[in-house]
PDB file of C-alpha atoms in Angstrom:
ATOM      1  CA  LEU A   1       9.478 -17.398  -7.590  1.00  0.00           C
ATOM      2  CA  SER A   2       9.329 -18.053 -11.273  1.00  0.00           C
ATOM      3  CA  ASN A   3      10.617 -16.059 -14.217  1.00  0.00           C
ATOM      4  CA  ASN A   4       9.103 -16.219 -17.676  1.00  0.00           C
ATOM      5  CA  ASN A   5      11.972 -15.140 -20.012  1.00  0.00           C
ATOM      6  CA  ASN A   6       9.479 -14.793 -22.956  1.00  0.00           C
ATOM      7  CA  ASN A   7       7.881 -11.712 -21.676  1.00  0.00           C
ATOM      8  CA  ASN A   8      10.362 -10.489 -19.002  1.00  0.00           C
ATOM      9  CA  SER A   9       7.721 -10.832 -16.218  1.00  0.00           C
ATOM     10  CA  SER A  10       7.989 -12.612 -12.968  1.00  0.00           C
ATOM     11  CA  LYS A  11       5.499 -13.804 -10.436  1.00  0.00           C
ATOM     12  CA  MET A  12       5.636 -14.580  -6.794  1.00  0.00           C
ATOM     13  CA  VAL A  13       3.092 -16.260  -4.429  1.00  0.00           C
ATOM     14  CA  ALA A  14       3.604 -16.032  -0.725  1.00  0.00           C
ATOM     15  CA  ASN A  15       1.605 -16.761   2.425  1.00  0.00           C
ATOM     16  CA  LEU A  16       2.275 -14.377   5.232  1.00  0.00           C
ATOM     17  CA  SER A  17       1.244 -14.074   8.778  1.00  0.00           C
ATOM     18  CA  TYR A  18      -0.108 -10.575   8.858  1.00  0.00           C
ATOM     19  CA  THR A  19      -2.778  -8.643  10.773  1.00  0.00           C
ATOM     20  CA  ASN A  20      -4.193  -5.360   9.618  1.00  0.00           C
ATOM     21  CA  ILE A  21      -6.667  -3.497  11.756  1.00  0.00           C
ATOM     22  CA  ILE A  22      -8.347  -0.488  10.221  1.00  0.00           C
ATOM     23  CA  SER A  23     -10.548   1.809  12.379  1.00  0.00           C
ATOM     24  CA  MET A  24     -12.643   4.318  10.584  1.00  0.00           C
ATOM     25  CA  SER A  25     -14.733   7.496  11.459  1.00  0.00           C
ATOM     26  CA  SER A  26     -16.236   9.980   9.114  1.00  0.00           C
ATOM     27  CA  ASN A  27     -12.874  11.905   8.634  1.00  0.00           C
ATOM     28  CA  GLN A  28     -10.132   9.754  10.176  1.00  0.00           C
ATOM     29  CA  MET A  29      -8.507   6.376   9.592  1.00  0.00           C
ATOM     30  CA  ARG A  30      -6.333   4.489  12.153  1.00  0.00           C
ATOM     31  CA  ILE A  31      -4.290   1.538  10.754  1.00  0.00           C
ATOM     32  CA  GLN A  32      -2.514  -0.862  12.878  1.00  0.00           C
ATOM     33  CA  GLU A  33      -0.276  -3.498  11.105  1.00  0.00           C
ATOM     34  CA  PHE A  34       1.454  -6.435  12.614  1.00  0.00           C
ATOM     35  CA  GLY A  35       3.677  -8.957  10.929  1.00  0.00           C
ATOM     36  CA  GLY A  36       3.430 -11.915  13.273  1.00  0.00           C
ATOM     37  CA  ALA A  37       4.557 -10.500  16.676  1.00  0.00           C
ATOM     38  CA  LEU A  38       6.249  -7.529  15.058  1.00  0.00           C
ATOM     39  CA  LYS A  39       4.274  -4.140  15.258  1.00  0.00           C
ATOM     40  CA  ILE A  40       4.809  -2.602  11.727  1.00  0.00           C
ATOM     41  CA  GLU A  41       2.567   0.489  11.959  1.00  0.00           C
ATOM     42  CA  ASP A  42       0.084   2.359  14.206  1.00  0.00           C
ATOM     43  CA  THR A  43      -0.767   5.581  12.530  1.00  0.00           C
ATOM     44  CA  THR A  44      -3.967   7.857  12.442  1.00  0.00           C
ATOM     45  CA  TYR A  45      -4.610   9.702   9.153  1.00  0.00           C
ATOM     46  CA  LEU A  46      -7.099  12.638   8.549  1.00  0.00           C
ATOM     47  CA  LEU A  47      -8.958  11.505   5.453  1.00  0.00           C
ATOM     48  CA  ASP A  48      -9.041  13.683   2.351  1.00  0.00           C
ATOM     49  CA  SER A  49      -7.054  16.633   3.913  1.00  0.00           C
ATOM     50  CA  GLY A  50      -4.564  16.733   1.114  1.00  0.00           C
ATOM     51  CA  GLU A  51      -1.836  17.086   3.728  1.00  0.00           C
ATOM     52  CA  TYR A  52       1.088  14.709   3.975  1.00  0.00           C
ATOM     53  CA  ILE A  53       2.284  13.721   7.466  1.00  0.00           C
ATOM     54  CA  ASP A  54       5.414  12.271   8.731  1.00  0.00           C
ATOM     55  CA  THR A  55       5.338   8.570   9.283  1.00  0.00           C
ATOM     56  CA  THR A  56       7.546   5.616   9.853  1.00  0.00           C
ATOM     57  CA  TYR A  57       6.900   2.197   8.148  1.00  0.00           C
ATOM     58  CA  MET A  58       9.227  -0.795   8.174  1.00  0.00           C
ATOM     59  CA  LYS A  59      11.900   1.500   9.890  1.00  0.00           C
ATOM     60  CA  LYS A  60      11.884   3.949   7.036  1.00  0.00           C
ATOM     61  CA  ARG A  61      10.622   7.546   6.964  1.00  0.00           C
ATOM     62  CA  TYR A  62       7.762   8.716   4.611  1.00  0.00           C
ATOM     63  CA  LYS A  63       5.537  11.531   3.754  1.00  0.00           C
ATOM     64  CA  SER A  64       2.029   9.877   3.784  1.00  0.00           C
ATOM     65  CA  ARG A  65      -1.562  10.749   3.243  1.00  0.00           C
ATOM     66  CA  CYS A  66      -4.956   8.876   2.964  1.00  0.00           C
ATOM     67  CA  TYR A  67      -7.788   9.707   0.842  1.00  0.00           C
ATOM     68  CA  TRP A  68     -10.832   8.239  -1.040  1.00  0.00           C
ATOM     69  CA  GLU A  69     -10.970   7.578  -4.714  1.00  0.00           C
ATOM     70  CA  GLY A  70     -14.618   6.766  -5.126  1.00  0.00           C
ATOM     71  CA  ASP A  71     -15.230   3.655  -2.973  1.00  0.00           C
ATOM     72  CA  THR A  72     -11.462   2.992  -2.699  1.00  0.00           C
ATOM     73  CA  LEU A  73      -9.478   3.885   0.225  1.00  0.00           C
ATOM     74  CA  VAL A  74      -5.938   4.958  -0.940  1.00  0.00           C
ATOM     75  CA  MET A  75      -2.852   5.359   1.362  1.00  0.00           C
ATOM     76  CA  HIS A  76       0.121   7.063  -0.457  1.00  0.00           C
ATOM     77  CA  ARG A  77       3.590   6.919   0.992  1.00  0.00           C
ATOM     78  CA  MET A  78       6.566   8.748  -0.470  1.00  0.00           C
ATOM     79  CA  ASN A  79       9.949   7.793   0.936  1.00  0.00           C
ATOM     80  CA  VAL A  80      11.903  10.798   2.206  1.00  0.00           C
ATOM     81  CA  SER A  81      15.418   9.630   1.507  1.00  0.00           C
ATOM     82  CA  ASP A  82      15.076   7.252  -1.468  1.00  0.00           C
ATOM     83  CA  ASN A  83      13.143   8.046  -4.677  1.00  0.00           C
ATOM     84  CA  TYR A  84      10.242   5.603  -4.522  1.00  0.00           C
ATOM     85  CA  GLU A  85       6.659   5.607  -3.326  1.00  0.00           C
ATOM     86  CA  LEU A  86       4.226   3.050  -1.988  1.00  0.00           C
ATOM     87  CA  ILE A  87       0.482   3.171  -2.823  1.00  0.00           C
ATOM     88  CA  ALA A  88      -1.985   1.016  -1.090  1.00  0.00           C
ATOM     89  CA  LYS A  89      -5.610   0.757  -2.446  1.00  0.00           C
ATOM     90  CA  ARG A  90      -8.270  -1.056  -0.503  1.00  0.00           C
ATOM     91  CA  ASP A  91     -11.649  -2.031  -1.700  1.00  0.00           C
ATOM     92  CA  LEU A  92     -14.351  -3.980  -0.064  1.00  0.00           C
ATOM     93  CA  GLU A  93     -15.522  -6.722  -2.389  1.00  0.00           C
ATOM     94  CA  GLU A  94     -19.302  -6.737  -3.450  1.00  0.00           C
ATOM     95  CA  ASP A  95     -20.125  -9.686  -1.149  1.00  0.00           C
ATOM     96  CA  GLY A  96     -18.703  -7.730   1.791  1.00  0.00           C
ATOM     97  CA  GLY A  97     -16.603 -10.527   3.033  1.00  0.00           C
ATOM     98  CA  VAL A  98     -13.299  -9.856   1.307  1.00  0.00           C
ATOM     99  CA  ILE A  99     -11.031  -6.751   1.238  1.00  0.00           C
ATOM    100  CA  ARG A 100      -8.870  -6.424  -1.798  1.00  0.00           C
ATOM    101  CA  LEU A 101      -5.537  -4.659  -1.271  1.00  0.00           C
ATOM    102  CA  VAL A 102      -3.606  -3.570  -4.324  1.00  0.00           C
ATOM    103  CA  SER A 103      -0.027  -2.482  -3.355  1.00  0.00           C
ATOM    104  CA  ILE A 104       1.981  -0.512  -5.805  1.00  0.00           C
ATOM    105  CA  TYR A 105       5.781   0.156  -5.508  1.00  0.00           C
ATOM    106  CA  ARG A 106       7.057   2.848  -7.916  1.00  0.00           C
ATOM    107  CA  ASN A 107      10.762   3.875  -8.538  1.00  0.00           C
ATOM    108  CA  MET A 108      10.491   7.654  -9.116  1.00  0.00           C
ATOM    109  CA  ILE A 109      13.723   7.839 -11.073  1.00  0.00           C
ATOM    110  CA  THR A 110      13.248   4.879 -13.572  1.00  0.00           C
ATOM    111  CA  GLY A 111       9.475   4.773 -13.491  1.00  0.00           C
ATOM    112  CA  GLU A 112       9.730   1.046 -12.927  1.00  0.00           C
ATOM    113  CA  GLU A 113       6.659  -0.172 -10.965  1.00  0.00           C
ATOM    114  CA  SER A 114       5.584  -3.616  -9.286  1.00  0.00           C
ATOM    115  CA  GLU A 115       2.101  -4.302  -8.217  1.00  0.00           C
ATOM    116  CA  SER A 116       0.716  -7.050  -5.775  1.00  0.00           C
ATOM    117  CA  ILE A 117      -2.761  -8.061  -4.956  1.00  0.00           C
ATOM    118  CA  SER A 118      -3.899  -9.339  -1.609  1.00  0.00           C
ATOM    119  CA  LEU A 119      -7.291 -10.710  -0.677  1.00  0.00           C
ATOM    120  CA  PHE A 120      -8.128 -10.465   3.012  1.00  0.00           C
ATOM    121  CA  THR A 121     -11.017 -12.161   4.876  1.00  0.00           C
ATOM    122  CA  GLU A 122     -11.868 -11.815   8.447  1.00  0.00           C
ATOM    123  CA  SER A 123      -9.369 -14.498   9.634  1.00  0.00           C
ATOM    124  CA  SER A 124      -6.750 -14.756   6.902  1.00  0.00           C
ATOM    125  CA  THR A 125      -5.053 -13.691   3.663  1.00  0.00           C
ATOM    126  CA  THR A 126      -6.125 -15.813   0.887  1.00  0.00           C
ATOM    127  CA  SER A 127      -3.518 -14.957  -1.760  1.00  0.00           C
ATOM    128  CA  VAL A 128      -0.633 -12.752  -2.668  1.00  0.00           C
ATOM    129  CA  ALA A 129       0.717 -12.271  -6.207  1.00  0.00           C
ATOM    130  CA  SER A 130       3.130  -9.908  -7.733  1.00  0.00           C
ATOM    131  CA  SER A 131       4.317  -8.789 -11.049  1.00  0.00           C
ATOM    132  CA  PRO A 132       6.487  -5.944 -12.304  1.00  0.00           C
ATOM    133  CA  LYS A 133       5.302  -3.176 -14.691  1.00  0.00           C
ATOM    134  CA  LEU A 134       6.989  -0.386 -16.392  1.00  0.00           C
ATOM    135  CA  LYS A 135       5.248   3.012 -16.257  1.00  0.00           C
ATOM    136  CA  PRO A 136       6.465   6.589 -16.207  1.00  0.00           C
ATOM    137  CA  ALA A 137       6.665   8.268 -12.653  1.00  0.00           C
ATOM    138  CA  HIS A 138       3.920  10.815 -12.290  1.00  0.00           C
ATOM    139  CA  SER A 139       3.788  11.492  -8.468  1.00  0.00           C
ATOM    140  CA  ALA A 140       5.256  14.353  -6.480  1.00  0.00           C
ATOM    141  CA  LEU A 141       4.891  15.664  -2.981  1.00  0.00           C
ATOM    142  CA  LYS A 142       2.722  18.669  -2.577  1.00  0.00           C
TER     143      LYS A 142
END
């Protein structure tokens, strides 16, 4: 972890043992996530329904939904007891061999936001980077 005091930004690089299995049909997505031997999530989403479902992720309760933004698969999680949201955007790179995951954590009170980018190949995560951003909070549960 390094902190550059000149522009108040910090960057973190990590190498994590992480397995992410996504199964798709025309209107559903099932996501299974494992951190090492720990099962993090196993949830099936109805794509583009606009409906939030109750989910548990990392032992916290969320209202979640999954939808397409063009060719980007978006998973939106809003914490039910704290005032933050998690947004995961997945894109298949043009060569078809790498999935780019952009993860956004947003504090709904302060608008403070952090973003990380992960690149997944068939067998491993190739890099993870994170940097904080400040943006106003826009999202709300429907």
